[in-house]
Amino acid sequence: MTEFRSVVAATGEPNGPALAVHGPPDVAAACAAAAAAFDTYRATSRAARAAFLEGIAAEILAIGDPLIEAAMQESGLPRVRLEGERGRTVGQLRMFADVVRAGAWQQLRIDPALPERQPLPRPDLRLRMIPVGPVAVFGASNFPLAFSTAGGDTAAALAAGCPVVVKGHPAHPRTGELVAGAIARAVAAHGLPAGVFGHLVGPSNELGAALVQDPRIAAVGFTGSRAGGLALLRLAQQRPVPIPVYAEMASINPVLLLPAALAARGAALGTAFAGSLTMGAGQFCTNPGLVLAIDGAGLDAFLVAASEAVRSAPAQTMLTGGIADAYARGVATLEALPGVETLATGAQGEARQGHAALFRTAATTFLAEQALGHEVFGASSVIVVCADEAELRAVLDSLEGQLTATLHMEASDEALAVRLLPLLERKAGRILANGWPTGVEVCHAMVHGGPFPATSDPRTTSVGSLAIDRFLRPVSYQNLSAAVLPPELRDEARGDGAPRLIDGQPAH
Amino acid sequence: MTEFRSVVAATGEPNGPALAVHGPPDVAAACAAAAAAFDTYRATSRAARAAFLEGIAAEILAIGDPLIEAAMQESGLPRVRLEGERGRTVGQLRMFADVVRAGAWQQLRIDPALPERQPLPRPDLRLRMIPVGPVAVFGASNFPLAFSTAGGDTAAALAAGCPVVVKGHPAHPRTGELVAGAIARAVAAHGLPAGVFGHLVGPSNELGAALVQDPRIAAVGFTGSRAGGLALLRLAQQRPVPIPVYAEMASINPVLLLPAALAARGAALGTAFAGSLTMGAGQFCTNPGLVLAIDGAGLDAFLVAASEAVRSAPAQTMLTGGIADAYARGVATLEALPGVETLATGAQGEARQGHAALFRTAATTFLAEQALGHEVFGASSVIVVCADEAELRAVLDSLEGQLTATLHMEASDEALAVRLLPLLERKAGRILANGWPTGVEVCHAMVHGGPFPATSDPRTTSVGSLAIDRFLRPVSYQNLSAAVLPPELRDEARGDGAPRLIDGQPAH
């Protein structure tokens, strides 16, 4: 077995001693503990579970600066970004605590008995959502805090009442270990079984494969590459009992420059676009990797400003050597494509750094060359110039599923936007106007998801309060006596604050 | 190509002339029409869509007795059952009309902008559910009306705003054609594009395979055999763009006789059980194919009464010759198993009829013999006698996922029921007390679903108003102007009756 170490992202140098690596027996032990903890954990009250989530947030904050420093070393991301990411991580745990307390996630429904109904009486039927079971979460490389050990999937699954087994991302094992320790302390402090949270680390794909194949795992959350997500999806589907995989994979996030916006502020849009493109070395799922413009006034100004900003963009350390290499290969592929013009590249850096890259092509070329529609993870983007609305629509129609679609528009573009909206809805999980897709708000109305291959399951989101639904399934109870019914479905629970439907009508 | 005809279930005789059979070009045409109709159909108002669903119900009723007669001939089911099933079919269309009007299915969420928030302003975010796209529905053999052409999946998908392409069950083509005609008349009467509903008929599996593989199909609803469901699931997963399959497949629906209930009314339970077992020749997804009892007072009385009732049960025509043959093979397999006692069999009938069959075995035998846990579709059931609670729990734990689990219990059984409930919840979608699983109420709190292999997706139900969620996915809109926003998400839509969450708080 090769040695497994934490690595300094900027240099590739080892960052401390060799680390213990988990193997199949550890997977089995973590899953057995999770399964054993499941019924106890899911029986916790809403108040107790919410307090536990808040306890995790407090324990993460209590680590203090060592957490930020470990994440900076391992990811190469700057302090201000990671401090913000920690705030987001803690914030989403607290949001889920509020969601758990409010109780709407239980989807309580009561259809009282109708003993006099003809020709047959109606029995008493009551429904609630219960958690699906132990959940496997794969930490992402690009958000070592907010999409990783205690990230969105972990928070949503714990909120739903599911024990979680995290497969930590091998690019940030020290960061992951610190966060896992914080969760374990909260588990203990709240008197929960240790199996509520498990943490597995190691460099091999076999570790994750064993986790997905363990019969006690009921669902999988993953954020990463298309190849990685599809491999896990295949394993999950080939199990004797198939399970859902929520994999967030590949998206190039088309940005549409509508004619009036382009004419009114082409240069400003170009500069702002480059800022969104190069932020964080472009290592966002929602990075704007595709720009669609109808040829016309303002396009040249956009191209000039965007090119200028890209040329002056510094090289940035990428998350891992592997990601930097893959980015360089992706850029080289685009540079070599016939009909694709390299508009600008940013400053070349050292090994493990990425430079921004901007390309331009015609719609006809884009439609003929599949590689132009594939994600290059990093600060690379392709501008597709369309002759008219029909060509713009053809390019959109050719796209695979996306996390986001962005419209830059003025009031006089509204009619065009309305015509395009149905197509955009079929292609993306979030549609935004006059902004950039790289900011993902954690709130109730967020969808961070979308049609395949943006995700493996467009019926859900990985960010925001709706994510709790991923890890729930409905159970119906017919004619159970009050002593046997789950407490929240008993008549006396009415008024506990959780909304319920009685005969289909909202009630509290 | 072999000739395709409607067949009289009772005799196997042809029922009218050879029928036209659809092939791949018809699949492509139906899917193209559905895709072309999608944006128009999903843009219908709640009121218009609800009226359309009610229009389908009215057109089905307007067919009158010829529909009942066709279904009687093709299914062998009796008039009273089919009249009841028609009522259910019409009732669930009307229920979905009410659901569509009420609007909660849209899951509207609005998080207003917070321009002053530090360190970054929050954009305006609004979320709604949109339909997934054209849905393929496979009609079931055992409910020629309520789970077929205009059955639950069709009603839920149309309610969600999805065009539907039905692959009619080859066992009832005339019934299907009559219902398809009713739907088509409603489509025309409500001014909708014809592609909102398509109907394909033919005897080959290739027809269904082509439908699931068509790139325009976005989801699949299926009720039928485990082999059939798994085949469609595999096809759907192997598509370039995988799609969800909601397959309801195999369930043996364990019935637990708890000790006090058994002691108090063993004989009455035995008689009632046999009634549930033999109803409709046992051809229900929720047929009680497994009875679990702890050895003790009342067990003998139960066995005697159940055996007596089964012995006096008449043979009944089964839905198709193939189903009758498969049932006979399944019963023969059970009869031949070592350690399995044949307690009673019903009257032997003619070809294409099934006779009831009741078996008894010990928990140790059940745990050692996988075949005892497999569904035999028809009026066959196995009684497993357990020595104690631990053995009962071991048998339950060994079961695959189920649609239902039933408890027969007295007040003094409640402590045991409470102990068993978490295990039952992990195994089944519906848990009922002191009744029989064969009645499935169409209402808001129903779950007709459950863990694999009862269904391929336990996160949903195929019966009841919650089924609409199968065919929806969330989309988020960020900073869109009112003119571009979908109407239901505009500020002025507040008060339109649909519930919404504003900043996570319920509002109307």
JSON list of N, CA, C and O in Angstrom, two decimals, chain A residues 39 42 109 111 117 128 246 414 425-426 428-431 433 441 444-445 459 465 473 476-478 481, chain B residues 39 42 109 111 117 128 246 414 425-426 428-431 441 444-445 459 465 473 476-478 481:
[
{"chain": "A", "resi": 39, "resn": "ASP", "atom": "N", "xyz": [-32.21, 3.40, 14.78]},
{"chain": "A", "resi": 39, "resn": "ASP", "atom": "CA", "xyz": [-33.51, 3.53, 15.44]},
{"chain": "A", "resi": 39, "resn": "ASP", "atom": "C", "xyz": [-33.46, 4.48, 16.63]},
{"chain": "A", "resi": 39, "resn": "ASP", "atom": "O", "xyz": [-34.42, 5.22, 16.89]},
{"chain": "A", "resi": 42, "resn": "ARG", "atom": "N", "xyz": [-33.15, 8.15, 15.10]},
{"chain": "A", "resi": 42, "resn": "ARG", "atom": "CA", "xyz": [-34.34, 8.68, 14.43]},
{"chain": "A", "resi": 42, "resn": "ARG", "atom": "C", "xyz": [-35.49, 8.89, 15.41]},
{"chain": "A", "resi": 42, "resn": "ARG", "atom": "O", "xyz": [-36.43, 9.62, 15.10]},
{"chain": "A", "resi": 109, "resn": "ARG", "atom": "N", "xyz": [-49.75, 13.89, 7.62]},
{"chain": "A", "resi": 109, "resn": "ARG", "atom": "CA", "xyz": [-51.05, 13.88, 6.95]},
{"chain": "A", "resi": 109, "resn": "ARG", "atom": "C", "xyz": [-51.97, 12.95, 7.72]},
{"chain": "A", "resi": 109, "resn": "ARG", "atom": "O", "xyz": [-51.59, 11.81, 8.01]},
{"chain": "A", "resi": 111, "resn": "ASP", "atom": "N", "xyz": [-55.90, 11.44, 7.61]},
{"chain": "A", "resi": 111, "resn": "ASP", "atom": "CA", "xyz": [-57.24, 11.28, 7.01]},
{"chain": "A", "resi": 111, "resn": "ASP", "atom": "C", "xyz": [-58.05, 10.47, 8.00]},
{"chain": "A", "resi": 111, "resn": "ASP", "atom": "O", "xyz": [-57.94, 9.24, 8.06]},
{"chain": "A", "resi": 117, "resn": "ARG", "atom": "N", "xyz": [-69.11, 5.81, 5.97]},
{"chain": "A", "resi": 117, "resn": "ARG", "atom": "CA", "xyz": [-69.05, 5.97, 4.52]},
{"chain": "A", "resi": 117, "resn": "ARG", "atom": "C", "xyz": [-69.62, 4.74, 3.81]},
{"chain": "A", "resi": 117, "resn": "ARG", "atom": "O", "xyz": [-69.40, 3.61, 4.22]},
{"chain": "A", "resi": 128, "resn": "ARG", "atom": "N", "xyz": [-46.40, 9.88, 7.82]},
{"chain": "A", "resi": 128, "resn": "ARG", "atom": "CA", "xyz": [-45.25, 10.74, 8.15]},
{"chain": "A", "resi": 128, "resn": "ARG", "atom": "C", "xyz": [-44.07, 10.31, 7.31]},
{"chain": "A", "resi": 128, "resn": "ARG", "atom": "O", "xyz": [-44.03, 9.20, 6.76]},
{"chain": "A", "resi": 246, "resn": "TYR", "atom": "N", "xyz": [-27.23, 10.55, -4.88]},
{"chain": "A", "resi": 246, "resn": "TYR", "atom": "CA", "xyz": [-27.35, 11.97, -5.21]},
{"chain": "A", "resi": 246, "resn": "TYR", "atom": "C", "xyz": [-25.96, 12.46, -5.56]},
{"chain": "A", "resi": 246, "resn": "TYR", "atom": "O", "xyz": [-25.20, 12.87, -4.69]},
{"chain": "A", "resi": 414, "resn": "GLU", "atom": "N", "xyz": [-36.94, 41.29, -22.17]},
{"chain": "A", "resi": 414, "resn": "GLU", "atom": "CA", "xyz": [-37.85, 40.42, -21.42]},
{"chain": "A", "resi": 414, "resn": "GLU", "atom": "C", "xyz": [-38.66, 39.47, -22.31]},
{"chain": "A", "resi": 414, "resn": "GLU", "atom": "O", "xyz": [-38.86, 38.30, -21.96]},
{"chain": "A", "resi": 425, "resn": "GLU", "atom": "N", "xyz": [-35.66, 26.05, -18.23]},
{"chain": "A", "resi": 425, "resn": "GLU", "atom": "CA", "xyz": [-36.16, 25.23, -17.12]},
{"chain": "A", "resi": 425, "resn": "GLU", "atom": "C", "xyz": [-35.92, 23.75, -17.37]},
{"chain": "A", "resi": 425, "resn": "GLU", "atom": "O", "xyz": [-35.69, 22.98, -16.44]},
{"chain": "A", "resi": 426, "resn": "ARG", "atom": "N", "xyz": [-36.02, 23.34, -18.62]},
{"chain": "A", "resi": 426, "resn": "ARG", "atom": "CA", "xyz": [-35.79, 21.93, -18.91]},
{"chain": "A", "resi": 426, "resn": "ARG", "atom": "C", "xyz": [-34.31, 21.57, -18.79]},
{"chain": "A", "resi": 426, "resn": "ARG", "atom": "O", "xyz": [-33.96, 20.41, -18.64]},
{"chain": "A", "resi": 428, "resn": "ALA", "atom": "N", "xyz": [-31.89, 23.32, -16.62]},
{"chain": "A", "resi": 428, "resn": "ALA", "atom": "CA", "xyz": [-31.14, 23.74, -15.43]},
{"chain": "A", "resi": 428, "resn": "ALA", "atom": "C", "xyz": [-31.99, 23.72, -14.18]},
{"chain": "A", "resi": 428, "resn": "ALA", "atom": "O", "xyz": [-33.22, 23.81, -14.23]},
{"chain": "A", "resi": 429, "resn": "GLY", "atom": "N", "xyz": [-31.33, 23.64, -13.03]},
{"chain": "A", "resi": 429, "resn": "GLY", "atom": "CA", "xyz": [-32.01, 23.67, -11.74]},
{"chain": "A", "resi": 429, "resn": "GLY", "atom": "C", "xyz": [-32.21, 25.07, -11.19]},
{"chain": "A", "resi": 429, "resn": "GLY", "atom": "O", "xyz": [-33.06, 25.29, -10.33]},
{"chain": "A", "resi": 430, "resn": "ARG", "atom": "N", "xyz": [-31.37, 26.02, -11.64]},
{"chain": "A", "resi": 430, "resn": "ARG", "atom": "CA", "xyz": [-31.52, 27.41, -11.17]},
{"chain": "A", "resi": 430, "resn": "ARG", "atom": "C", "xyz": [-31.32, 28.34, -12.34]},
{"chain": "A", "resi": 430, "resn": "ARG", "atom": "O", "xyz": [-30.39, 28.15, -13.12]},
{"chain": "A", "resi": 431, "resn": "ILE", "atom": "N", "xyz": [-32.19, 29.32, -12.44]},
{"chain": "A", "resi": 431, "resn": "ILE", "atom": "CA", "xyz": [-32.15, 30.29, -13.52]},
{"chain": "A", "resi": 431, "resn": "ILE", "atom": "C", "xyz": [-32.01, 31.66, -12.88]},
{"chain": "A", "resi": 431, "resn": "ILE", "atom": "O", "xyz": [-32.81, 32.04, -12.03]},
{"chain": "A", "resi": 433, "resn": "ALA", "atom": "N", "xyz": [-30.88, 35.98, -13.18]},
{"chain": "A", "resi": 433, "resn": "ALA", "atom": "CA", "xyz": [-30.79, 37.15, -14.04]},
{"chain": "A", "resi": 433, "resn": "ALA", "atom": "C", "xyz": [-29.82, 38.16, -13.47]},
{"chain": "A", "resi": 433, "resn": "ALA", "atom": "O", "xyz": [-29.81, 38.41, -12.26]},
{"chain": "A", "resi": 441, "resn": "GLU", "atom": "N", "xyz": [-26.67, 30.65, -2.59]},
{"chain": "A", "resi": 441, "resn": "GLU", "atom": "CA", "xyz": [-27.23, 31.04, -1.31]},
{"chain": "A", "resi": 441, "resn": "GLU", "atom": "C", "xyz": [-27.79, 29.80, -0.59]},
{"chain": "A", "resi": 441, "resn": "GLU", "atom": "O", "xyz": [-28.43, 28.96, -1.21]},
{"chain": "A", "resi": 444, "resn": "HIS", "atom": "N", "xyz": [-34.19, 28.68, 1.67]},
{"chain": "A", "resi": 444, "resn": "HIS", "atom": "CA", "xyz": [-35.31, 27.76, 1.43]},
{"chain": "A", "resi": 444, "resn": "HIS", "atom": "C", "xyz": [-35.63, 27.60, -0.05]},
{"chain": "A", "resi": 444, "resn": "HIS", "atom": "O", "xyz": [-36.10, 26.56, -0.48]},
{"chain": "A", "resi": 445, "resn": "ALA", "atom": "N", "xyz": [-35.38, 28.64, -0.82]},
{"chain": "A", "resi": 445, "resn": "ALA", "atom": "CA", "xyz": [-35.78, 28.63, -2.23]},
{"chain": "A", "resi": 445, "resn": "ALA", "atom": "C", "xyz": [-34.61, 28.30, -3.17]},
{"chain": "A", "resi": 445, "resn": "ALA", "atom": "O", "xyz": [-34.71, 28.50, -4.37]},
{"chain": "A", "resi": 459, "resn": "ARG", "atom": "N", "xyz": [-34.57, 15.57, -9.10]},
{"chain": "A", "resi": 459, "resn": "ARG", "atom": "CA", "xyz": [-35.75, 15.78, -8.26]},
{"chain": "A", "resi": 459, "resn": "ARG", "atom": "C", "xyz": [-35.39, 16.39, -6.91]},
{"chain": "A", "resi": 459, "resn": "ARG", "atom": "O", "xyz": [-36.27, 16.58, -6.07]},
{"chain": "A", "resi": 465, "resn": "SER", "atom": "N", "xyz": [-32.79, 24.20, 2.34]},
{"chain": "A", "resi": 465, "resn": "SER", "atom": "CA", "xyz": [-33.56, 23.38, 3.27]},
{"chain": "A", "resi": 465, "resn": "SER", "atom": "C", "xyz": [-34.31, 22.25, 2.60]},
{"chain": "A", "resi": 465, "resn": "SER", "atom": "O", "xyz": [-34.61, 21.24, 3.23]},
{"chain": "A", "resi": 473, "resn": "ARG", "atom": "N", "xyz": [-38.50, 9.01, 3.47]},
{"chain": "A", "resi": 473, "resn": "ARG", "atom": "CA", "xyz": [-39.49, 8.25, 2.70]},
{"chain": "A", "resi": 473, "resn": "ARG", "atom": "C", "xyz": [-40.79, 8.21, 3.50]},
{"chain": "A", "resi": 473, "resn": "ARG", "atom": "O", "xyz": [-40.77, 8.25, 4.73]},
{"chain": "A", "resi": 476, "resn": "SER", "atom": "N", "xyz": [-47.19, 5.03, 5.89]},
{"chain": "A", "resi": 476, "resn": "SER", "atom": "CA", "xyz": [-48.59, 5.24, 6.23]},
{"chain": "A", "resi": 476, "resn": "SER", "atom": "C", "xyz": [-48.98, 4.27, 7.34]},
{"chain": "A", "resi": 476, "resn": "SER", "atom": "O", "xyz": [-48.53, 3.13, 7.36]},
{"chain": "A", "resi": 477, "resn": "TYR", "atom": "N", "xyz": [-49.80, 4.76, 8.29]},
{"chain": "A", "resi": 477, "resn": "TYR", "atom": "CA", "xyz": [-50.24, 3.98, 9.44]},
{"chain": "A", "resi": 477, "resn": "TYR", "atom": "C", "xyz": [-51.76, 3.91, 9.39]},
{"chain": "A", "resi": 477, "resn": "TYR", "atom": "O", "xyz": [-52.42, 4.96, 9.36]},
{"chain": "A", "resi": 478, "resn": "GLN", "atom": "N", "xyz": [-52.30, 2.72, 9.39]},
{"chain": "A", "resi": 478, "resn": "GLN", "atom": "CA", "xyz": [-53.74, 2.54, 9.22]},
{"chain": "A", "resi": 478, "resn": "GLN", "atom": "C", "xyz": [-54.34, 1.92, 10.48]},
{"chain": "A", "resi": 478, "resn": "GLN", "atom": "O", "xyz": [-53.96, 0.81, 10.86]},
{"chain": "A", "resi": 481, "resn": "SER", "atom": "N", "xyz": [-53.62, 2.15, 17.09]},
{"chain": "A", "resi": 481, "resn": "SER", "atom": "CA", "xyz": [-54.08, 2.81, 18.31]},
{"chain": "A", "resi": 481, "resn": "SER", "atom": "C", "xyz": [-53.06, 3.87, 18.72]},
{"chain": "A", "resi": 481, "resn": "SER", "atom": "O", "xyz": [-51.89, 3.83, 18.31]},
{"chain": "B", "resi": 39, "resn": "ASP", "atom": "N", "xyz": [-44.52, 21.79, -23.20]},
{"chain": "B", "resi": 39, "resn": "ASP", "atom": "CA", "xyz": [-44.51, 23.17, -22.71]},
{"chain": "B", "resi": 39, "resn": "ASP", "atom": "C", "xyz": [-45.91, 23.79, -22.71]},
{"chain": "B", "resi": 39, "resn": "ASP", "atom": "O", "xyz": [-46.26, 24.57, -21.82]},
{"chain": "B", "resi": 42, "resn": "ARG", "atom": "N", "xyz": [-47.87, 22.06, -19.73]},
{"chain": "B", "resi": 42, "resn": "ARG", "atom": "CA", "xyz": [-47.46, 22.44, -18.37]},
{"chain": "B", "resi": 42, "resn": "ARG", "atom": "C", "xyz": [-47.76, 23.90, -18.07]},
{"chain": "B", "resi": 42, "resn": "ARG", "atom": "O", "xyz": [-47.78, 24.30, -16.90]},
{"chain": "B", "resi": 109, "resn": "ARG", "atom": "N", "xyz": [-41.86, 28.64, -2.85]},
{"chain": "B", "resi": 109, "resn": "ARG", "atom": "CA", "xyz": [-41.00, 29.16, -1.78]},
{"chain": "B", "resi": 109, "resn": "ARG", "atom": "C", "xyz": [-40.41, 30.48, -2.26]},
{"chain": "B", "resi": 109, "resn": "ARG", "atom": "O", "xyz": [-39.89, 30.55, -3.37]},
{"chain": "B", "resi": 111, "resn": "ASP", "atom": "N", "xyz": [-37.78, 33.51, -0.97]},
{"chain": "B", "resi": 111, "resn": "ASP", "atom": "CA", "xyz": [-36.84, 34.13, -0.02]},
{"chain": "B", "resi": 111, "resn": "ASP", "atom": "C", "xyz": [-36.51, 35.51, -0.59]},
{"chain": "B", "resi": 111, "resn": "ASP", "atom": "O", "xyz": [-35.67, 35.63, -1.49]},
{"chain": "B", "resi": 117, "resn": "ARG", "atom": "N", "xyz": [-27.89, 43.00, 3.59]},
{"chain": "B", "resi": 117, "resn": "ARG", "atom": "CA", "xyz": [-27.20, 41.98, 4.39]},
{"chain": "B", "resi": 117, "resn": "ARG", "atom": "C", "xyz": [-25.69, 42.09, 4.25]},
{"chain": "B", "resi": 117, "resn": "ARG", "atom": "O", "xyz": [-25.17, 42.36, 3.17]},
{"chain": "B", "resi": 128, "resn": "ARG", "atom": "N", "xyz": [-40.22, 26.83, -7.48]},
{"chain": "B", "resi": 128, "resn": "ARG", "atom": "CA", "xyz": [-41.46, 26.09, -7.73]},
{"chain": "B", "resi": 128, "resn": "ARG", "atom": "C", "xyz": [-41.10, 24.71, -8.26]},
{"chain": "B", "resi": 128, "resn": "ARG", "atom": "O", "xyz": [-39.99, 24.48, -8.73]},
{"chain": "B", "resi": 246, "resn": "TYR", "atom": "N", "xyz": [-40.55, 4.21, -11.53]},
{"chain": "B", "resi": 246, "resn": "TYR", "atom": "CA", "xyz": [-41.36, 3.89, -10.36]},
{"chain": "B", "resi": 246, "resn": "TYR", "atom": "C", "xyz": [-42.04, 2.56, -10.65]},
{"chain": "B", "resi": 246, "resn": "TYR", "atom": "O", "xyz": [-43.11, 2.53, -11.26]},
{"chain": "B", "resi": 414, "resn": "GLU", "atom": "N", "xyz": [-50.00, -4.18, 22.81]},
{"chain": "B", "resi": 414, "resn": "GLU", "atom": "CA", "xyz": [-49.44, -2.89, 22.36]},
{"chain": "B", "resi": 414, "resn": "GLU", "atom": "C", "xyz": [-47.94, -2.76, 22.64]},
{"chain": "B", "resi": 414, "resn": "GLU", "atom": "O", "xyz": [-47.20, -2.21, 21.83]},
{"chain": "B", "resi": 425, "resn": "GLU", "atom": "N", "xyz": [-41.39, -0.47, 10.10]},
{"chain": "B", "resi": 425, "resn": "GLU", "atom": "CA", "xyz": [-41.24, 0.76, 9.29]},
{"chain": "B", "resi": 425, "resn": "GLU", "atom": "C", "xyz": [-40.08, 0.62, 8.30]},
{"chain": "B", "resi": 425, "resn": "GLU", "atom": "O", "xyz": [-40.12, 1.19, 7.20]},
{"chain": "B", "resi": 426, "resn": "ARG", "atom": "N", "xyz": [-39.05, -0.08, 8.71]},
{"chain": "B", "resi": 426, "resn": "ARG", "atom": "CA", "xyz": [-37.92, -0.26, 7.78]},
{"chain": "B", "resi": 426, "resn": "ARG", "atom": "C", "xyz": [-38.25, -1.22, 6.66]},
{"chain": "B", "resi": 426, "resn": "ARG", "atom": "O", "xyz": [-37.60, -1.23, 5.63]},
{"chain": "B", "resi": 428, "resn": "ALA", "atom": "N", "xyz": [-41.65, -1.82, 5.36]},
{"chain": "B", "resi": 428, "resn": "ALA", "atom": "CA", "xyz": [-42.91, -1.66, 4.61]},
{"chain": "B", "resi": 428, "resn": "ALA", "atom": "C", "xyz": [-43.29, -0.19, 4.47]},
{"chain": "B", "resi": 428, "resn": "ALA", "atom": "O", "xyz": [-42.89, 0.67, 5.26]},
{"chain": "B", "resi": 429, "resn": "GLY", "atom": "N", "xyz": [-44.12, 0.08, 3.47]},
{"chain": "B", "resi": 429, "resn": "GLY", "atom": "CA", "xyz": [-44.62, 1.42, 3.24]},
{"chain": "B", "resi": 429, "resn": "GLY", "atom": "C", "xyz": [-45.90, 1.74, 3.99]},
{"chain": "B", "resi": 429, "resn": "GLY", "atom": "O", "xyz": [-46.23, 2.91, 4.19]},
{"chain": "B", "resi": 430, "resn": "ARG", "atom": "N", "xyz": [-46.64, 0.70, 4.37]},
{"chain": "B", "resi": 430, "resn": "ARG", "atom": "CA", "xyz": [-47.89, 0.93, 5.12]},
{"chain": "B", "resi": 430, "resn": "ARG", "atom": "C", "xyz": [-48.01, -0.12, 6.21]},
{"chain": "B", "resi": 430, "resn": "ARG", "atom": "O", "xyz": [-47.76, -1.30, 5.96]},
{"chain": "B", "resi": 431, "resn": "ILE", "atom": "N", "xyz": [-48.36, 0.33, 7.41]},
{"chain": "B", "resi": 431, "resn": "ILE", "atom": "CA", "xyz": [-48.49, -0.56, 8.56]},
{"chain": "B", "resi": 431, "resn": "ILE", "atom": "C", "xyz": [-49.91, -0.43, 9.05]},
{"chain": "B", "resi": 431, "resn": "ILE", "atom": "O", "xyz": [-50.37, 0.68, 9.35]},
{"chain": "B", "resi": 441, "resn": "GLU", "atom": "N", "xyz": [-56.92, 2.54, 0.23]},
{"chain": "B", "resi": 441, "resn": "GLU", "atom": "CA", "xyz": [-57.73, 3.75, 0.18]},
{"chain": "B", "resi": 441, "resn": "GLU", "atom": "C", "xyz": [-57.02, 4.81, -0.68]},
{"chain": "B", "resi": 441, "resn": "GLU", "atom": "O", "xyz": [-55.81, 4.99, -0.57]},
{"chain": "B", "resi": 444, "resn": "HIS", "atom": "N", "xyz": [-55.11, 11.19, 1.07]},
{"chain": "B", "resi": 444, "resn": "HIS", "atom": "CA", "xyz": [-53.89, 11.98, 1.21]},
{"chain": "B", "resi": 444, "resn": "HIS", "atom": "C", "xyz": [-52.82, 11.27, 2.02]},
{"chain": "B", "resi": 444, "resn": "HIS", "atom": "O", "xyz": [-51.63, 11.49, 1.83]},
{"chain": "B", "resi": 445, "resn": "ALA", "atom": "N", "xyz": [-53.24, 10.43, 2.96]},
{"chain": "B", "resi": 445, "resn": "ALA", "atom": "CA", "xyz": [-52.29, 9.80, 3.88]},
{"chain": "B", "resi": 445, "resn": "ALA", "atom": "C", "xyz": [-51.94, 8.36, 3.46]},
{"chain": "B", "resi": 445, "resn": "ALA", "atom": "O", "xyz": [-51.36, 7.62, 4.25]},
{"chain": "B", "resi": 459, "resn": "ARG", "atom": "N", "xyz": [-39.19, 6.18, -1.96]},
{"chain": "B", "resi": 459, "resn": "ARG", "atom": "CA", "xyz": [-39.40, 7.58, -1.59]},
{"chain": "B", "resi": 459, "resn": "ARG", "atom": "C", "xyz": [-40.74, 8.10, -2.06]},
{"chain": "B", "resi": 459, "resn": "ARG", "atom": "O", "xyz": [-41.03, 9.29, -1.89]},
{"chain": "B", "resi": 465, "resn": "SER", "atom": "N", "xyz": [-52.70, 11.20, -2.99]},
{"chain": "B", "resi": 465, "resn": "SER", "atom": "CA", "xyz": [-52.34, 12.50, -3.55]},
{"chain": "B", "resi": 465, "resn": "SER", "atom": "C", "xyz": [-50.83, 12.76, -3.54]},
{"chain": "B", "resi": 465, "resn": "SER", "atom": "O", "xyz": [-50.32, 13.54, -4.35]},
{"chain": "B", "resi": 473, "resn": "ARG", "atom": "N", "xyz": [-40.00, 18.25, -10.33]},
{"chain": "B", "resi": 473, "resn": "ARG", "atom": "CA", "xyz": [-38.64, 18.58, -9.90]},
{"chain": "B", "resi": 473, "resn": "ARG", "atom": "C", "xyz": [-38.58, 20.07, -9.60]},
{"chain": "B", "resi": 473, "resn": "ARG", "atom": "O", "xyz": [-39.30, 20.87, -10.19]},
{"chain": "B", "resi": 476, "resn": "SER", "atom": "N", "xyz": [-35.26, 26.82, -9.25]},
{"chain": "B", "resi": 476, "resn": "SER", "atom": "CA", "xyz": [-35.08, 28.06, -8.51]},
{"chain": "B", "resi": 476, "resn": "SER", "atom": "C", "xyz": [-34.85, 29.21, -9.47]},
{"chain": "B", "resi": 476, "resn": "SER", "atom": "O", "xyz": [-34.18, 29.05, -10.48]},
{"chain": "B", "resi": 477, "resn": "TYR", "atom": "N", "xyz": [-35.45, 30.36, -9.14]},
{"chain": "B", "resi": 477, "resn": "TYR", "atom": "CA", "xyz": [-35.36, 31.55, -9.98]},
{"chain": "B", "resi": 477, "resn": "TYR", "atom": "C", "xyz": [-34.74, 32.66, -9.15]},
{"chain": "B", "resi": 477, "resn": "TYR", "atom": "O", "xyz": [-35.26, 33.00, -8.09]},
{"chain": "B", "resi": 478, "resn": "GLN", "atom": "N", "xyz": [-33.66, 33.21, -9.64]},
{"chain": "B", "resi": 478, "resn": "GLN", "atom": "CA", "xyz": [-32.90, 34.19, -8.85]},
{"chain": "B", "resi": 478, "resn": "GLN", "atom": "C", "xyz": [-32.92, 35.55, -9.55]},
{"chain": "B", "resi": 478, "resn": "GLN", "atom": "O", "xyz": [-32.46, 35.67, -10.68]},
{"chain": "B", "resi": 481, "resn": "SER", "atom": "N", "xyz": [-37.08, 39.32, -13.11]},
{"chain": "B", "resi": 481, "resn": "SER", "atom": "CA", "xyz": [-38.10, 40.38, -13.02]},
{"chain": "B", "resi": 481, "resn": "SER", "atom": "C", "xyz": [-39.49, 39.75, -13.10]},
{"chain": "B", "resi": 481, "resn": "SER", "atom": "O", "xyz": [-39.66, 38.63, -13.59]}
]
